[in-house]
Amino acid sequence: PPALSASHASGNSPSVARVTALVRESNDRLNTIESLLPETLHHAVKAGAIDDKSWCLLVTGNAAAAKTRQLIPLIQARLIREGWKVNSIRLKILIAKK
């Protein structure tokens, strides 16, 4: 059978469409808060999962997590001001595989 594009496949499956929408929303949220992050953190913070009213940010190390943790109140306030309901923001540290 011919291969389907991701957008075509998501149109045929409600669960795939939901995951696609969540990924898009997570990336949109990251774009919204990017100006709050110091430029040195732009490469260290990635958009993560959204579940219910919680959002996860993926960070590349302990130092980036510590600085990002300090910014969580500002990040949450910006997201709420922009219309997203976010009760909590979680941080997960990405471990580089060797």
GROMACS .gro file of N, CA, C and O in nm:
model
  392
    1PRO      N    1   0.083  -0.120   0.000
    1PRO     CA    2   0.000   0.000   0.000
    1PRO      C    3   0.087   0.126   0.000
    1PRO      O    4   0.196   0.126   0.054
    2PRO      N    5   0.037   0.231  -0.060
    2PRO     CA    6   0.116   0.355  -0.065
    2PRO      C    7   0.131   0.416   0.075
    2PRO      O    8   0.044   0.402   0.160
    3ALA      N    9   0.243   0.482   0.096
    3ALA     CA   10   0.269   0.548   0.223
    3ALA      C   11   0.180   0.671   0.238
    3ALA      O   12   0.149   0.738   0.140
    4LEU      N   13   0.137   0.698   0.361
    4LEU     CA   14   0.054   0.814   0.390
    4LEU      C   15   0.138   0.923   0.454
    4LEU      O   16   0.227   0.894   0.533
    5SER      N   17   0.106   1.046   0.422
    5SER     CA   18   0.172   1.156   0.491
    5SER      C   19   0.117   1.163   0.633
    5SER      O   20   0.008   1.113   0.662
    6ALA      N   21   0.191   1.226   0.724
    6ALA     CA   22   0.147   1.238   0.863
    6ALA      C   23   0.015   1.313   0.872
    6ALA      O   24  -0.074   1.277   0.949
    7SER      N   25   0.001   1.418   0.792
    7SER     CA   26  -0.123   1.496   0.799
    7SER      C   27  -0.242   1.414   0.748
    7SER      O   28  -0.352   1.423   0.801
    8HIS      N   29  -0.221   1.333   0.644
    8HIS     CA   30  -0.329   1.249   0.592
    8HIS      C   31  -0.365   1.141   0.693
    8HIS      O   32  -0.483   1.112   0.716
    9ALA      N   33  -0.263   1.080   0.753
    9ALA     CA   34  -0.288   0.976   0.853
    9ALA      C   35  -0.360   1.032   0.974
    9ALA      O   36  -0.449   0.968   1.029
   10SER      N   37  -0.323   1.152   1.016
   10SER     CA   38  -0.389   1.212   1.133
   10SER      C   39  -0.535   1.242   1.105
   10SER      O   40  -0.618   1.238   1.194
   11GLY      N   41  -0.566   1.273   0.980
   11GLY     CA   42  -0.705   1.298   0.944
   11GLY      C   43  -0.789   1.173   0.951
   11GLY      O   44  -0.911   1.180   0.970
   12ASN      N   45  -0.726   1.057   0.936
   12ASN     CA   46  -0.799   0.930   0.939
   12ASN      C   47  -0.807   0.869   1.077
   12ASN      O   48  -0.879   0.773   1.098
   13SER      N   49  -0.732   0.920   1.172
   13SER     CA   50  -0.729   0.862   1.305
   13SER      C   51  -0.743   0.971   1.411
   13SER      O   52  -0.655   1.056   1.423
   14PRO      N   53  -0.851   0.967   1.488
   14PRO     CA   54  -0.869   1.069   1.592
   14PRO      C   55  -0.755   1.071   1.694
   14PRO      O   56  -0.715   1.177   1.740
   15SER      N   57  -0.701   0.954   1.728
   15SER     CA   58  -0.594   0.952   1.829
   15SER      C   59  -0.466   1.014   1.774
   15SER      O   60  -0.396   1.087   1.844
   16VAL      N   61  -0.434   0.987   1.647
   16VAL     CA   62  -0.315   1.048   1.586
   16VAL      C   63  -0.336   1.199   1.572
   16VAL      O   64  -0.246   1.278   1.596
   17ALA      N   65  -0.457   1.238   1.536
   17ALA     CA   66  -0.488   1.381   1.524
   17ALA      C   67  -0.471   1.450   1.658
   17ALA      O   68  -0.418   1.562   1.666
   18ARG      N   69  -0.512   1.386   1.766
   18ARG     CA   70  -0.499   1.443   1.902
   18ARG      C   71  -0.352   1.459   1.939
   18ARG      O   72  -0.312   1.563   1.990
   19VAL      N   73  -0.272   1.357   1.913
   19VAL     CA   74  -0.129   1.365   1.944
   19VAL      C   75  -0.063   1.475   1.862
   19VAL      O   76   0.017   1.553   1.914
   20THR      N   77  -0.098   1.484   1.735
   20THR     CA   78  -0.043   1.588   1.648
   20THR      C   79  -0.079   1.726   1.700
   20THR      O   80   0.006   1.817   1.704
   21ALA      N   81  -0.202   1.744   1.745
   21ALA     CA   82  -0.247   1.873   1.799
   21ALA      C   83  -0.172   1.907   1.927
   21ALA      O   84  -0.133   2.022   1.949
   22LEU      N   85  -0.147   1.807   2.013
   22LEU     CA   86  -0.074   1.831   2.138
   22LEU      C   87   0.072   1.869   2.111
   22LEU      O   88   0.127   1.957   2.178
   23VAL      N   89   0.133   1.805   2.014
   23VAL     CA   90   0.272   1.840   1.978
   23VAL      C   91   0.277   1.983   1.926
   23VAL      O   92   0.364   2.062   1.964
   24ARG      N   93   0.182   2.018   1.841
   24ARG     CA   94   0.176   2.154   1.787
   24ARG      C   95   0.155   2.255   1.899
   24ARG      O   96   0.222   2.358   1.906
   25GLU      N   97   0.064   2.225   1.992
   25GLU     CA   98   0.037   2.317   2.104
   25GLU      C   99   0.160   2.331   2.193
   25GLU      O  100   0.193   2.441   2.238
   26SER      N  101   0.229   2.222   2.219
   26SER     CA  102   0.348   2.229   2.303
   26SER      C  103   0.454   2.317   2.239
   26SER      O  104   0.517   2.400   2.305
   27ASN      N  105   0.473   2.302   2.109
   27ASN     CA  106   0.569   2.386   2.038
   27ASN      C  107   0.525   2.533   2.037
   27ASN      O  108   0.608   2.623   2.050
   28ASP      N  109   0.395   2.557   2.022
   28ASP     CA  110   0.343   2.694   2.027
   28ASP      C  111   0.367   2.756   2.164
   28ASP      O  112   0.402   2.873   2.176
   29ARG      N  113   0.348   2.677   2.269
   29ARG     CA  114   0.374   2.727   2.405
   29ARG      C  115   0.521   2.765   2.420
   29ARG      O  116   0.552   2.870   2.478
   30LEU      N  117   0.609   2.679   2.371
   30LEU     CA  118   0.752   2.710   2.381
   30LEU      C  119   0.784   2.838   2.306
   30LEU      O  120   0.860   2.922   2.357
   31ASN      N  121   0.728   2.856   2.189
   31ASN     CA  122   0.750   2.981   2.114
   31ASN      C  123   0.699   3.101   2.193
   31ASN      O  124   0.761   3.208   2.189
   32THR      N  125   0.590   3.084   2.266
   32THR     CA  126   0.533   3.193   2.344
   32THR      C  127   0.624   3.236   2.459
   32THR      O  128   0.633   3.354   2.491
   33ILE      N  129   0.693   3.140   2.520
   33ILE     CA  130   0.775   3.172   2.637
   33ILE      C  131   0.923   3.193   2.604
   33ILE      O  132   1.000   3.230   2.690
   34GLU      N  133   0.960   3.171   2.480
   34GLU     CA  134   1.102   3.177   2.443
   34GLU      C  135   1.167   3.310   2.480
   34GLU      O  136   1.282   3.313   2.522
   35SER      N  137   1.094   3.419   2.469
   35SER     CA  138   1.152   3.549   2.502
   35SER      C  139   1.181   3.565   2.651
   35SER      O  140   1.258   3.652   2.690
   36LEU      N  141   1.122   3.480   2.735
   36LEU     CA  142   1.150   3.484   2.879
   36LEU      C  143   1.280   3.412   2.914
   36LEU      O  144   1.337   3.437   3.020
   37LEU      N  145   1.323   3.323   2.826
   37LEU     CA  146   1.444   3.245   2.851
   37LEU      C  147   1.568   3.322   2.810
   37LEU      O  148   1.569   3.383   2.702
   38PRO      N  149   1.672   3.319   2.893
   38PRO     CA  150   1.798   3.378   2.848
   38PRO      C  151   1.843   3.309   2.720
   38PRO      O  152   1.817   3.190   2.699
   39GLU      N  153   1.909   3.383   2.635
   39GLU     CA  154   1.951   3.327   2.506
   39GLU      C  155   2.034   3.200   2.523
   39GLU      O  156   2.027   3.109   2.441
   40THR      N  157   2.111   3.191   2.631
   40THR     CA  158   2.193   3.072   2.654
   40THR      C  159   2.108   2.948   2.682
   40THR      O  160   2.160   2.837   2.671
   41LEU      N  161   1.981   2.966   2.716
   41LEU     CA  162   1.893   2.851   2.741
   41LEU      C  163   1.810   2.810   2.621
   41LEU      O  164   1.745   2.705   2.622
   42HIS      N  165   1.809   2.889   2.517
   42HIS     CA  166   1.724   2.859   2.401
   42HIS      C  167   1.751   2.719   2.345
   42HIS      O  168   1.658   2.648   2.309
   43HIS      N  169   1.876   2.680   2.338
   43HIS     CA  170   1.908   2.547   2.284
   43HIS      C  171   1.890   2.437   2.389
   43HIS      O  172   1.884   2.319   2.355
   44ALA      N  173   1.879   2.474   2.516
   44ALA     CA  174   1.874   2.375   2.624
   44ALA      C  175   1.733   2.338   2.668
   44ALA      O  176   1.715   2.244   2.744
   45VAL      N  177   1.632   2.411   2.622
   45VAL     CA  178   1.494   2.386   2.664
   45VAL      C  179   1.412   2.346   2.541
   45VAL      O  180   1.412   2.416   2.440
   46LYS      N  181   1.345   2.233   2.553
   46LYS     CA  182   1.262   2.180   2.444
   46LYS      C  183   1.119   2.161   2.493
   46LYS      O  184   1.094   2.142   2.612
   47ALA      N  185   1.025   2.165   2.402
   47ALA     CA  186   0.885   2.141   2.434
   47ALA      C  187   0.864   1.994   2.465
   47ALA      O  188   0.916   1.907   2.395
   48GLY      N  189   0.787   1.968   2.569
   48GLY     CA  190   0.757   1.831   2.608
   48GLY      C  191   0.608   1.803   2.606
   48GLY      O  192   0.531   1.874   2.541
   49ALA      N  193   0.569   1.702   2.680
   49ALA     CA  194   0.431   1.654   2.679
   49ALA      C  195   0.335   1.749   2.751
   49ALA      O  196   0.374   1.820   2.842
   50ILE      N  197   0.212   1.745   2.706
   50ILE     CA  198   0.103   1.817   2.772
   50ILE      C  199   0.005   1.711   2.820
   50ILE      O  200  -0.035   1.624   2.743
   51ASP      N  201  -0.031   1.717   2.948
   51ASP     CA  202  -0.136   1.627   2.996
   51ASP      C  203  -0.229   1.705   3.089
   51ASP      O  204  -0.185   1.773   3.178
   52ASP      N  205  -0.355   1.696   3.060
   52ASP     CA  206  -0.458   1.770   3.133
   52ASP      C  207  -0.419   1.917   3.140
   52ASP      O  208  -0.422   1.985   3.039
   53LYS      N  209  -0.380   1.968   3.256
   53LYS     CA  210  -0.344   2.108   3.268
   53LYS      C  211  -0.198   2.126   3.306
   53LYS      O  212  -0.157   2.230   3.356
   54SER      N  213  -0.117   2.027   3.282
   54SER     CA  214   0.025   2.030   3.313
   54SER      C  215   0.106   2.028   3.183
   54SER      O  216   0.064   1.970   3.084
   55TRP      N  217   0.221   2.095   3.184
   55TRP     CA  218   0.309   2.097   3.068
   55TRP      C  219   0.448   2.059   3.113
   55TRP      O  220   0.494   2.102   3.219
   56CYS      N  221   0.517   1.983   3.033
   56CYS     CA  222   0.653   1.939   3.064
   56CYS      C  223   0.751   2.008   2.972
   56CYS      O  224   0.731   2.014   2.851
   57LEU      N  225   0.857   2.061   3.030
   57LEU     CA  226   0.968   2.114   2.952
   57LEU      C  227   1.086   2.019   2.967
   57LEU      O  228   1.116   1.973   3.078
   58LEU      N  229   1.151   1.990   2.858
   58LEU     CA  230   1.269   1.903   2.858
   58LEU      C  231   1.392   1.992   2.857
   58LEU      O  232   1.403   2.082   2.775
   59VAL      N  233   1.482   1.968   2.952
   59VAL     CA  234   1.603   2.049   2.961
   59VAL      C  235   1.726   1.960   2.952
   59VAL      O  236   1.722   1.843   2.988
   60THR      N  237   1.835   2.016   2.904
   60THR     CA  238   1.952   1.935   2.872
   60THR      C  239   2.051   1.916   2.986
   60THR      O  240   2.154   1.855   2.965
   61GLY      N  241   2.023   1.964   3.103
   61GLY     CA  242   2.115   1.942   3.214
   61GLY      C  243   2.067   2.008   3.341
   61GLY      O  244   1.967   2.081   3.344
   62ASN      N  245   2.140   1.981   3.450
   62ASN     CA  246   2.103   2.033   3.580
   62ASN      C  247   2.107   2.185   3.588
   62ASN      O  248   2.020   2.247   3.648
   63ALA      N  249   2.208   2.246   3.528
   63ALA     CA  250   2.219   2.392   3.532
   63ALA      C  251   2.102   2.457   3.459
   63ALA      O  252   2.042   2.554   3.508
   64ALA      N  253   2.068   2.404   3.342
   64ALA     CA  254   1.955   2.457   3.266
   64ALA      C  255   1.825   2.436   3.343
   64ALA      O  256   1.738   2.523   3.344
   65ALA      N  257   1.812   2.323   3.410
   65ALA     CA  258   1.691   2.296   3.489
   65ALA      C  259   1.680   2.393   3.605
   65ALA      O  260   1.572   2.445   3.634
   66ALA      N  261   1.791   2.421   3.672
   66ALA     CA  262   1.789   2.514   3.786
   66ALA      C  263   1.746   2.654   3.742
   66ALA      O  264   1.663   2.717   3.808
   67LYS      N  265   1.802   2.702   3.633
   67LYS     CA  266   1.766   2.836   3.586
   67LYS      C  267   1.622   2.839   3.537
   67LYS      O  268   1.547   2.933   3.566
   68THR      N  269   1.580   2.736   3.465
   68THR     CA  270   1.444   2.730   3.414
   68THR      C  271   1.345   2.723   3.530
   68THR      O  272   1.239   2.786   3.527
   69ARG      N  273   1.379   2.648   3.634
   69ARG     CA  274   1.292   2.636   3.751
   69ARG      C  275   1.265   2.774   3.812
   69ARG      O  276   1.156   2.804   3.857
   70GLN      N  277   1.366   2.860   3.813
   70GLN     CA  278   1.349   2.996   3.866
   70GLN      C  279   1.249   3.077   3.783
   70GLN      O  280   1.186   3.169   3.834
   71LEU      N  281   1.238   3.045   3.656
   71LEU     CA  282   1.152   3.120   3.564
   71LEU      C  283   1.008   3.067   3.556
   71LEU      O  284   0.924   3.127   3.490
   72ILE      N  285   0.980   2.956   3.622
   72ILE     CA  286   0.848   2.893   3.610
   72ILE      C  287   0.734   2.989   3.644
   72ILE      O  288   0.635   2.992   3.570
   73PRO      N  289   0.741   3.070   3.749
   73PRO     CA  290   0.628   3.163   3.774
   73PRO      C  291   0.604   3.259   3.657
   73PRO      O  292   0.489   3.284   3.619
   74LEU      N  293   0.711   3.311   3.597
   74LEU     CA  294   0.697   3.400   3.481
   74LEU      C  295   0.641   3.325   3.361
   74LEU      O  296   0.556   3.376   3.288
   75ILE      N  297   0.690   3.204   3.339
   75ILE     CA  298   0.645   3.122   3.227
   75ILE      C  299   0.496   3.092   3.241
   75ILE      O  300   0.418   3.108   3.147
   76GLN      N  301   0.457   3.050   3.361
   76GLN     CA  302   0.316   3.016   3.384
   76GLN      C  303   0.227   3.139   3.366
   76GLN      O  304   0.121   3.130   3.303
   77ALA      N  305   0.271   3.253   3.417
   77ALA     CA  306   0.191   3.375   3.402
   77ALA      C  307   0.175   3.413   3.255
   77ALA      O  308   0.066   3.453   3.211
   78ARG      N  309   0.281   3.400   3.176
   78ARG     CA  310   0.273   3.433   3.033
   78ARG      C  311   0.176   3.340   2.962
   78ARG      O  312   0.095   3.383   2.881
   79LEU      N  313   0.185   3.211   2.992
   79LEU     CA  314   0.096   3.115   2.926
   79LEU      C  315  -0.050   3.142   2.961
   79LEU      O  316  -0.137   3.137   2.873
   80ILE      N  317  -0.076   3.171   3.086
   80ILE     CA  318  -0.214   3.200   3.127
   80ILE      C  319  -0.263   3.326   3.059
   80ILE      O  320  -0.376   3.332   3.010
   81ARG      N  321  -0.177   3.429   3.053
   81ARG     CA  322  -0.215   3.554   2.987
   81ARG      C  323  -0.246   3.531   2.840
   81ARG      O  324  -0.332   3.596   2.781
   82GLU      N  325  -0.178   3.435   2.778
   82GLU     CA  326  -0.200   3.404   2.636
   82GLU      C  327  -0.316   3.307   2.614
   82GLU      O  328  -0.345   3.270   2.501
   83GLY      N  329  -0.382   3.264   2.724
   83GLY     CA  330  -0.502   3.182   2.710
   83GLY      C  331  -0.487   3.034   2.735
   83GLY      O  332  -0.585   2.960   2.723
   84TRP      N  333  -0.367   2.987   2.770
   84TRP     CA  334  -0.351   2.844   2.800
   84TRP      C  335  -0.373   2.819   2.948
   84TRP      O  336  -0.326   2.894   3.032
   85LYS      N  337  -0.445   2.713   2.979
   85LYS     CA  338  -0.467   2.674   3.118
   85LYS      C  339  -0.352   2.582   3.159
   85LYS      O  340  -0.341   2.471   3.110
   86VAL      N  341  -0.269   2.632   3.248
   86VAL     CA  342  -0.152   2.556   3.293
   86VAL      C  343  -0.147   2.562   3.445
   86VAL      O  344  -0.116   2.665   3.502
   87ASN      N  345  -0.182   2.451   3.510
   87ASN     CA  346  -0.175   2.446   3.656
   87ASN      C  347  -0.034   2.421   3.706
   87ASN      O  348   0.002   2.465   3.815
   88SER      N  349   0.045   2.350   3.627
   88SER     CA  350   0.182   2.323   3.669
   88SER      C  351   0.271   2.303   3.547
   88SER      O  352   0.225   2.267   3.439
   89ILE      N  353   0.397   2.329   3.570
   89ILE     CA  354   0.500   2.306   3.467
   89ILE      C  355   0.603   2.214   3.530
   89ILE      O  356   0.658   2.242   3.636
   90ARG      N  357   0.626   2.103   3.464
   90ARG     CA  358   0.724   2.006   3.511
   90ARG      C  359   0.850   2.017   3.427
   90ARG      O  360   0.843   2.053   3.310
   91LEU      N  361   0.963   1.986   3.487
   91LEU     CA  362   1.090   1.984   3.415
   91LEU      C  363   1.143   1.841   3.415
   91LEU      O  364   1.139   1.774   3.519
   92LYS      N  365   1.190   1.798   3.302
   92LYS     CA  366   1.257   1.667   3.292
   92LYS      C  367   1.393   1.691   3.230
   92LYS      O  368   1.405   1.758   3.128
   93ILE      N  369   1.494   1.634   3.294
   93ILE     CA  370   1.630   1.649   3.246
   93ILE      C  371   1.659   1.538   3.146
   93ILE      O  372   1.639   1.420   3.176
   94LEU      N  373   1.704   1.579   3.029
   94LEU     CA  374   1.742   1.482   2.926
   94LEU      C  375   1.882   1.433   2.956
   94LEU      O  376   1.974   1.512   2.980
   95ILE      N  377   1.901   1.304   2.952
   95ILE     CA  378   2.031   1.243   2.977
   95ILE      C  379   2.091   1.208   2.842
   95ILE      O  380   2.030   1.134   2.764
   96ALA      N  381   2.209   1.259   2.815
   96ALA     CA  382   2.276   1.229   2.688
   96ALA      C  383   2.330   1.087   2.692
   96ALA      O  384   2.396   1.046   2.788
   97LYS      N  385   2.296   1.010   2.589
   97LYS     CA  386   2.348   0.872   2.579
   97LYS      C  387   2.485   0.876   2.516
   97LYS      O  388   2.509   0.947   2.422
   98LYS      N  389   2.573   0.795   2.571
   98LYS     CA  390   2.711   0.792   2.520
   98LYS      C  391   2.734   0.668   2.439
   98LYS      O  392   2.677   0.570   2.445
   0.00000   0.00000   0.00000
